[in-house]
């Protein structure tokens, strides 16, 4: 009988407030921040997590966050090149777009929120239609990662020119270029070498007049947008030069000349912020024209008075005075005078991104808030005070909210579980946190040094922590206090372990000593350690473990050997050698028969404790192994390594049971449940993940087959995406505009399902056709039995044509085109028959038209060359025209009804405003004049 195991799966991830892989968004005390592959929604005022946007099975990191003008829709870009539209109200995915080959680095919605532009590390720019859930086209021209995208829509333009202006797109890239794209003609209108170094950020002012770009060399440049050139098109001037759309205006001086990683305008208030340093954000105030004119007049007045004093009594002064008095008009306003440095927001850590609140504070609130996401897994909100008129007063930003308790500032280095698996303790550099395993809430936070190892002490009321400075710290969890601190070693304490009888704690350090400590309970001090004895070793001690039967002590050294001693007399028993690099971790099974060692040489070795023989050496990880633990009451064990993987092994059969992926950086810490229900891992990505044992059985053969299939599918998808979409010729490859296509596992599966449905329906129709022919030939057709229906069609009670439509309708709209590309031409011919039937019956005409037009465009040459297609295309054209005409009539009728309802609503609103009953004609006349009226006189 084949032996089965129980599968483990990821259940929870906690300890992460925000990751530094993406920008963040802030709105009305709610922050939307990246958390590795998820997006977390935090209430900054209460410090509570409101939601987690997580899609099961998706592991790629979040690399870009952008909010739609619709408010509740967010565009999230990921490291695998995919884009997901999330609904913030329901925390669900609206649509998924696949088109980029590398990480998405920039996103921008148009003013109506119906189009989305995305830029990536693959240097491509893709325009997506959100309503149709399809990629419109791919724009090429940049030679490096796209870092900024903005749609140009000037709100003050007349309605007649809004459409043409909204089709202008601005992009910047690390190739130092800024490009202006005309989306209506799908070409680049202007290319500007904006900086000498990489461009990292860009933003457009709310009035759409100015554009700011920041580069890697600390240069912040301002550009003016010429809307006349956009409206007139590319025309030559009298001198023969083509009018430029983007004009360089000035460079804005900054306090610090570091990389300008982020520039941002406040959407409503006159503020502008620049991040040009790791720990600070510089905030500017945008002056009004009246302020600048008054300041210029005051400056001229001071200059005039100064000159009068210098040249008092001379005849030249009188002539000078008359000339100065006449010149009171200020000079033309320069751009640097518009932006006045207000203050510098100094955060408590390295700033990853910042954002202003997107909602208008109103006239009553003069100040604004700035939201700062730190690279140290923390969030902060600062209040920016309104500007003052007094000269001597310096403004400072005050911190309104801070969120740092639910996570460590640094990578998690150690984990330990209480004996009842209810409490988890995690340690990092500077902090020790206590977590409730049921709710995953942080219930205690204590300051400590650089925690390297930890262990619960008997009774689960105290925790011992070994630090990098050589101290052993004892904490009381109930009172969250440090009750004892012992300078145990002269160097790092690498390992701690409690003897099975609970009376002795052993510690191993980098000072080549193993020390034994006895627990002492005192009246004044609740708990303390007393040094009992010391065992000196020949090299640094990396790990110490007692055998569960209490007879042996294992010590791993820096010389890649493991020494086994009798724990009572400390006499030497065995030496285990075979590793090529130091043994960083080890554990002994519950029956004290096996010891497993993990090393930096990427190997795991299983030894017998009777004679010290090596049972098996396994190449376990692609990088060094950091932790290994046996599962309780079994010979199964867990390993983690710097290759970000958690692996489950059978110590008797030497087989890898399961490989679990989830972390995005090396895994340093591992804790195994005392009841064998789950394991916990802590990583350099600052997250703590729980992997629970499921009821689902696992068979090794099936697991190996699944892994091979995954490798094959990834290789197949990579090979399909290796050739650029749109053609094979070099001319097409270098085209500025191409189609949007990217094959994924989902699109391949969808294409296979369509082919299976076509085969099933074709065979069913063929059997029915043969039956009808046979029935027509034979005279005694009464006794003929119709062929049995296909079980699938019989179960669903569908005709073959309806069944194929049902399968096609289940394909996601975003993956439909890529799934149709999978079909061979013979299947396309078969699908054309069903498309004709659907058009004739009026079934889902929109989908039918979309598929027909796409197939005709892709397979145009084959269809033209195939004369048999003519017989099916002509009736399809007639049927499709009739169906589309009906759809057009329906849409026109609905539009007319909506327009009537709007006019009626406006008429009722105006009638109620004037406070009198108006006739229908008068109300409609007022409705037409609604936008022209600017002032109303009301008599009381």
CSV table of C-alpha atoms in Angstrom, one decimal, residues 412-417 424-428 432-433 448 450-457 462-467 472-473 475 493-498 505-506 545 627 629 669-671:
chain,number,residue,atom,x,y,z
A,412,UNK,CA,13.0,38.3,12.4
A,413,UNK,CA,15.9,36.3,13.7
A,414,UNK,CA,14.4,33.9,16.2
A,415,UNK,CA,11.0,32.3,17.1
A,416,UNK,CA,9.8,30.1,19.9
A,417,UNK,CA,6.5,28.6,20.9
A,424,UNK,CA,4.6,32.9,20.0
A,425,UNK,CA,7.7,35.0,20.8
A,426,UNK,CA,9.6,36.6,18.0
A,427,UNK,CA,12.9,38.4,18.3
A,428,UNK,CA,14.7,40.9,16.1
A,432,UNK,CA,11.0,41.3,21.3
A,433,UNK,CA,7.3,40.7,20.5
A,448,UNK,CA,16.1,44.1,23.8
A,450,UNK,CA,20.1,42.1,18.9
A,451,UNK,CA,18.2,38.9,19.5
A,452,UNK,CA,19.8,35.8,17.9
A,453,UNK,CA,18.1,32.9,19.8
A,454,UNK,CA,15.3,32.4,22.3
A,455,UNK,CA,13.6,29.7,24.3
A,456,UNK,CA,10.6,29.5,26.6
A,457,UNK,CA,11.6,28.6,30.2
A,462,UNK,CA,9.5,33.6,31.1
A,463,UNK,CA,11.5,33.7,28.0
A,464,UNK,CA,15.3,33.6,27.7
A,465,UNK,CA,16.9,35.6,24.8
A,466,UNK,CA,20.5,35.3,23.6
A,467,UNK,CA,21.9,38.4,22.0
A,472,UNK,CA,21.2,36.3,28.1
A,473,UNK,CA,18.1,38.3,28.9
A,475,UNK,CA,11.8,38.5,30.4
A,493,UNK,CA,25.2,33.7,22.0
A,494,UNK,CA,24.3,31.5,19.1
A,495,UNK,CA,22.1,28.9,20.8
A,496,UNK,CA,19.9,28.2,23.8
A,497,UNK,CA,18.2,25.0,24.9
A,498,UNK,CA,16.4,23.8,28.1
A,505,UNK,CA,19.5,26.0,30.5
A,506,UNK,CA,22.5,25.4,28.2
A,545,UNK,CA,20.9,20.5,21.8
A,627,UNK,CA,17.1,26.0,10.8
A,629,UNK,CA,13.5,20.8,13.5
A,669,UNK,CA,13.7,31.4,12.1
A,670,UNK,CA,11.6,28.3,12.5
A,671,UNK,CA,9.3,27.0,15.2
